[in-house]
Amino acid sequence: MNRLSQILRTFIPLVILAAATRGHAQVGIYGTLNASHVDNPSTAQSISFGGKTTDYWSTGFGVGIYYDAYHLGPISLGLDLRGSDAKQVKTGLGGVRLAIHPPILPLKPYVEGLVGGTNSTNIYNTANTNFVYQVVGGLDYTIIPHFDFRAIEIGYGKISSGITTASTPRSTLINVSSGIAIHF
């Protein structure tokens, strides 16, 4: 009986914690306006972006969905899937999300680690797909329940063709965006 009692004392709190964690799961969708800076894109045709071979800025929009599955106090951990479309460059990314929701403040800072791909069209109208990895951080401000203003999101990452040498270096990708988020 003592062994069963120990198992129940361990198992029941874990079940309650798991149920409480699932009860606070949150799904959100968002839309943003983006400005992206590609630094030092390769002059190689295989990874030139939009026909540009020097640093440049591109603007567009982005959409995404996140799922904060696990919560421990004001900290949540989940997943994010997103896509963006700028002139001649389209990106799709997914990864993990860590957010903090202080109990009193309407601010929600977050950080994400993302991987995915980007598709670009060069001046020869040739489409190229490349690997992307990126870290983003942002701040959401609650306007009304379930509706947030994504005040700012800044991302830093690299774009690679898979072959990185001195003559074909990785390009640096910096994103700045702002928009709205609706969560359920």
PDB file of N, CA and C in Angstrom, residues 131-179:
ATOM      1  N   PHE A 131      18.155  27.795 -47.915  1.00  0.00           N
ATOM      2  CA  PHE A 131      17.933  27.538 -46.497  1.00  0.00           C
ATOM      3  C   PHE A 131      18.083  28.839 -45.704  1.00  0.00           C
ATOM      4  N   VAL A 132      17.198  29.038 -44.713  1.00  0.00           N
ATOM      5  CA  VAL A 132      17.233  30.226 -43.861  1.00  0.00           C
ATOM      6  C   VAL A 132      17.148  29.801 -42.405  1.00  0.00           C
ATOM      7  N   TYR A 133      17.911  30.442 -41.542  1.00  0.00           N
ATOM      8  CA  TYR A 133      17.695  30.306 -40.103  1.00  0.00           C
ATOM      9  C   TYR A 133      17.715  31.702 -39.504  1.00  0.00           C
ATOM     10  N   GLN A 134      16.893  31.887 -38.466  1.00  0.00           N
ATOM     11  CA  GLN A 134      16.704  33.232 -37.952  1.00  0.00           C
ATOM     12  C   GLN A 134      16.289  33.206 -36.482  1.00  0.00           C
ATOM     13  N   VAL A 135      16.705  34.217 -35.740  1.00  0.00           N
ATOM     14  CA  VAL A 135      16.250  34.458 -34.375  1.00  0.00           C
ATOM     15  C   VAL A 135      15.477  35.767 -34.406  1.00  0.00           C
ATOM     16  N   VAL A 136      14.266  35.764 -33.845  1.00  0.00           N
ATOM     17  CA  VAL A 136      13.460  36.980 -33.801  1.00  0.00           C
ATOM     18  C   VAL A 136      13.058  37.271 -32.364  1.00  0.00           C
ATOM     19  N   GLY A 137      12.873  38.532 -32.082  1.00  0.00           N
ATOM     20  CA  GLY A 137      12.372  38.964 -30.783  1.00  0.00           C
ATOM     21  C   GLY A 137      11.383  40.082 -31.006  1.00  0.00           C
ATOM     22  N   GLY A 138      10.366  40.127 -30.176  1.00  0.00           N
ATOM     23  CA  GLY A 138       9.364  41.151 -30.373  1.00  0.00           C
ATOM     24  C   GLY A 138       8.630  41.504 -29.104  1.00  0.00           C
ATOM     25  N   LEU A 139       7.728  42.468 -29.244  1.00  0.00           N
ATOM     26  CA  LEU A 139       6.939  42.941 -28.124  1.00  0.00           C
ATOM     27  C   LEU A 139       5.509  43.178 -28.591  1.00  0.00           C
ATOM     28  N   ASP A 140       4.574  42.436 -27.998  1.00  0.00           N
ATOM     29  CA  ASP A 140       3.152  42.639 -28.257  1.00  0.00           C
ATOM     30  C   ASP A 140       2.561  43.473 -27.128  1.00  0.00           C
ATOM     31  N   TYR A 141       1.651  44.370 -27.479  1.00  0.00           N
ATOM     32  CA  TYR A 141       0.978  45.226 -26.508  1.00  0.00           C
ATOM     33  C   TYR A 141      -0.522  44.954 -26.604  1.00  0.00           C
ATOM     34  N   THR A 142      -1.131  44.523 -25.499  1.00  0.00           N
ATOM     35  CA  THR A 142      -2.559  44.202 -25.499  1.00  0.00           C
ATOM     36  C   THR A 142      -3.378  45.484 -25.560  1.00  0.00           C
ATOM     37  N   ILE A 143      -4.218  45.589 -26.591  1.00  0.00           N
ATOM     38  CA  ILE A 143      -5.106  46.739 -26.739  1.00  0.00           C
ATOM     39  C   ILE A 143      -6.422  46.447 -26.027  1.00  0.00           C
ATOM     40  N   ILE A 144      -7.040  45.332 -26.380  1.00  0.00           N
ATOM     41  CA  ILE A 144      -8.229  44.811 -25.711  1.00  0.00           C
ATOM     42  C   ILE A 144      -8.024  43.303 -25.602  1.00  0.00           C
ATOM     43  N   PRO A 145      -8.781  42.619 -24.741  1.00  0.00           N
ATOM     44  CA  PRO A 145      -8.594  41.167 -24.647  1.00  0.00           C
ATOM     45  C   PRO A 145      -8.666  40.499 -26.021  1.00  0.00           C
ATOM     46  N   HIS A 146      -7.739  39.628 -26.287  1.00  0.00           N
ATOM     47  CA  HIS A 146      -7.631  38.842 -27.522  1.00  0.00           C
ATOM     48  C   HIS A 146      -7.144  39.634 -28.733  1.00  0.00           C
ATOM     49  N   PHE A 147      -6.751  40.883 -28.551  1.00  0.00           N
ATOM     50  CA  PHE A 147      -6.303  41.700 -29.676  1.00  0.00           C
ATOM     51  C   PHE A 147      -5.059  42.477 -29.257  1.00  0.00           C
ATOM     52  N   ASP A 148      -3.927  42.190 -29.908  1.00  0.00           N
ATOM     53  CA  ASP A 148      -2.655  42.826 -29.558  1.00  0.00           C
ATOM     54  C   ASP A 148      -2.102  43.616 -30.735  1.00  0.00           C
ATOM     55  N   PHE A 149      -1.403  44.675 -30.404  1.00  0.00           N
ATOM     56  CA  PHE A 149      -0.616  45.425 -31.371  1.00  0.00           C
ATOM     57  C   PHE A 149       0.807  44.878 -31.289  1.00  0.00           C
ATOM     58  N   ARG A 150       1.297  44.331 -32.370  1.00  0.00           N
ATOM     59  CA  ARG A 150       2.677  43.848 -32.411  1.00  0.00           C
ATOM     60  C   ARG A 150       3.539  45.080 -32.655  1.00  0.00           C
ATOM     61  N   ALA A 151       3.981  45.695 -31.549  1.00  0.00           N
ATOM     62  CA  ALA A 151       4.672  46.980 -31.609  1.00  0.00           C
ATOM     63  C   ALA A 151       5.931  46.898 -32.465  1.00  0.00           C
ATOM     64  N   ILE A 152       6.722  45.875 -32.228  1.00  0.00           N
ATOM     65  CA  ILE A 152       7.939  45.706 -33.015  1.00  0.00           C
ATOM     66  C   ILE A 152       8.384  44.251 -32.956  1.00  0.00           C
ATOM     67  N   GLU A 153       8.945  43.816 -34.049  1.00  0.00           N
ATOM     68  CA  GLU A 153       9.612  42.518 -34.101  1.00  0.00           C
ATOM     69  C   GLU A 153      10.879  42.721 -34.919  1.00  0.00           C
ATOM     70  N   ILE A 154      11.993  42.257 -34.380  1.00  0.00           N
ATOM     71  CA  ILE A 154      13.274  42.373 -35.069  1.00  0.00           C
ATOM     72  C   ILE A 154      13.857  40.976 -35.216  1.00  0.00           C
ATOM     73  N   GLY A 155      14.307  40.660 -36.417  1.00  0.00           N
ATOM     74  CA  GLY A 155      14.887  39.348 -36.678  1.00  0.00           C
ATOM     75  C   GLY A 155      16.268  39.454 -37.288  1.00  0.00           C
ATOM     76  N   TYR A 156      17.109  38.486 -36.944  1.00  0.00           N
ATOM     77  CA  TYR A 156      18.455  38.409 -37.506  1.00  0.00           C
ATOM     78  C   TYR A 156      18.708  36.967 -37.914  1.00  0.00           C
ATOM     79  N   GLY A 157      19.164  36.764 -39.139  1.00  0.00           N
ATOM     80  CA  GLY A 157      19.422  35.408 -39.583  1.00  0.00           C
ATOM     81  C   GLY A 157      20.360  35.346 -40.759  1.00  0.00           C
ATOM     82  N   LYS A 158      20.499  34.135 -41.275  1.00  0.00           N
ATOM     83  CA  LYS A 158      21.392  33.882 -42.401  1.00  0.00           C
ATOM     84  C   LYS A 158      20.650  33.120 -43.486  1.00  0.00           C
ATOM     85  N   ILE A 159      21.016  33.404 -44.723  1.00  0.00           N
ATOM     86  CA  ILE A 159      20.486  32.712 -45.895  1.00  0.00           C
ATOM     87  C   ILE A 159      21.665  31.991 -46.536  1.00  0.00           C
ATOM     88  N   SER A 160      21.486  30.705 -46.811  1.00  0.00           N
ATOM     89  CA  SER A 160      22.589  29.928 -47.369  1.00  0.00           C
ATOM     90  C   SER A 160      22.099  29.074 -48.523  1.00  0.00           C
ATOM     91  N   SER A 161      22.953  28.930 -49.522  1.00  0.00           N
ATOM     92  CA  SER A 161      22.622  28.054 -50.643  1.00  0.00           C
ATOM     93  C   SER A 161      23.010  26.619 -50.333  1.00  0.00           C
ATOM     94  N   GLY A 162      23.631  26.400 -49.178  1.00  0.00           N
ATOM     95  CA  GLY A 162      24.124  25.077 -48.832  1.00  0.00           C
ATOM     96  C   GLY A 162      25.598  24.924 -49.135  1.00  0.00           C
ATOM     97  N   ILE A 163      26.128  25.823 -49.940  1.00  0.00           N
ATOM     98  CA  ILE A 163      27.554  25.818 -50.269  1.00  0.00           C
ATOM     99  C   ILE A 163      28.115  27.149 -49.783  1.00  0.00           C
ATOM    100  N   THR A 164      28.874  27.127 -48.706  1.00  0.00           N
ATOM    101  CA  THR A 164      29.422  28.363 -48.168  1.00  0.00           C
ATOM    102  C   THR A 164      30.934  28.349 -48.311  1.00  0.00           C
ATOM    103  N   THR A 165      31.422  29.239 -49.133  1.00  0.00           N
ATOM    104  CA  THR A 165      32.866  29.400 -49.317  1.00  0.00           C
ATOM    105  C   THR A 165      33.154  30.892 -49.283  1.00  0.00           C
ATOM    106  N   ALA A 166      34.406  31.249 -49.442  1.00  0.00           N
ATOM    107  CA  ALA A 166      34.763  32.669 -49.472  1.00  0.00           C
ATOM    108  C   ALA A 166      34.097  33.372 -50.647  1.00  0.00           C
ATOM    109  N   SER A 167      33.890  32.648 -51.760  1.00  0.00           N
ATOM    110  CA  SER A 167      33.291  33.282 -52.935  1.00  0.00           C
ATOM    111  C   SER A 167      31.761  33.265 -52.894  1.00  0.00           C
ATOM    112  N   THR A 168      31.157  32.397 -52.090  1.00  0.00           N
ATOM    113  CA  THR A 168      29.697  32.382 -51.945  1.00  0.00           C
ATOM    114  C   THR A 168      29.343  32.374 -50.453  1.00  0.00           C
ATOM    115  N   PRO A 169      29.505  33.516 -49.768  1.00  0.00           N
ATOM    116  CA  PRO A 169      29.209  33.566 -48.336  1.00  0.00           C
ATOM    117  C   PRO A 169      27.711  33.546 -48.073  1.00  0.00           C
ATOM    118  N   ARG A 170      27.361  33.249 -46.817  1.00  0.00           N
ATOM    119  CA  ARG A 170      25.963  33.358 -46.413  1.00  0.00           C
ATOM    120  C   ARG A 170      25.572  34.826 -46.432  1.00  0.00           C
ATOM    121  N   SER A 171      24.340  35.082 -46.814  1.00  0.00           N
ATOM    122  CA  SER A 171      23.815  36.440 -46.767  1.00  0.00           C
ATOM    123  C   SER A 171      23.164  36.658 -45.410  1.00  0.00           C
ATOM    124  N   THR A 172      23.294  37.856 -44.880  1.00  0.00           N
ATOM    125  CA  THR A 172      22.653  38.204 -43.619  1.00  0.00           C
ATOM    126  C   THR A 172      21.276  38.775 -43.916  1.00  0.00           C
ATOM    127  N   LEU A 173      20.285  38.331 -43.153  1.00  0.00           N
ATOM    128  CA  LEU A 173      18.912  38.797 -43.311  1.00  0.00           C
ATOM    129  C   LEU A 173      18.482  39.471 -42.018  1.00  0.00           C
ATOM    130  N   ILE A 174      18.097  40.735 -42.100  1.00  0.00           N
ATOM    131  CA  ILE A 174      17.590  41.474 -40.949  1.00  0.00           C
ATOM    132  C   ILE A 174      16.173  41.917 -41.275  1.00  0.00           C
ATOM    133  N   ASN A 175      15.229  41.589 -40.386  1.00  0.00           N
ATOM    134  CA  ASN A 175      13.829  41.959 -40.576  1.00  0.00           C
ATOM    135  C   ASN A 175      13.382  42.899 -39.468  1.00  0.00           C
ATOM    136  N   VAL A 176      12.559  43.868 -39.824  1.00  0.00           N
ATOM    137  CA  VAL A 176      11.880  44.726 -38.862  1.00  0.00           C
ATOM    138  C   VAL A 176      10.419  44.722 -39.267  1.00  0.00           C
ATOM    139  N   SER A 177       9.524  44.444 -38.310  1.00  0.00           N
ATOM    140  CA  SER A 177       8.108  44.388 -38.668  1.00  0.00           C
ATOM    141  C   SER A 177       7.233  44.888 -37.532  1.00  0.00           C
ATOM    142  N   SER A 178       5.979  45.166 -37.882  1.00  0.00           N
ATOM    143  CA  SER A 178       4.969  45.607 -36.933  1.00  0.00           C
ATOM    144  C   SER A 178       3.622  45.180 -37.486  1.00  0.00           C
ATOM    145  N   GLY A 179       2.656  44.928 -36.604  1.00  0.00           N
ATOM    146  CA  GLY A 179       1.349  44.497 -37.090  1.00  0.00           C
ATOM    147  C   GLY A 179       0.366  44.257 -35.968  1.00  0.00           C
TER     148      GLY A 179
END
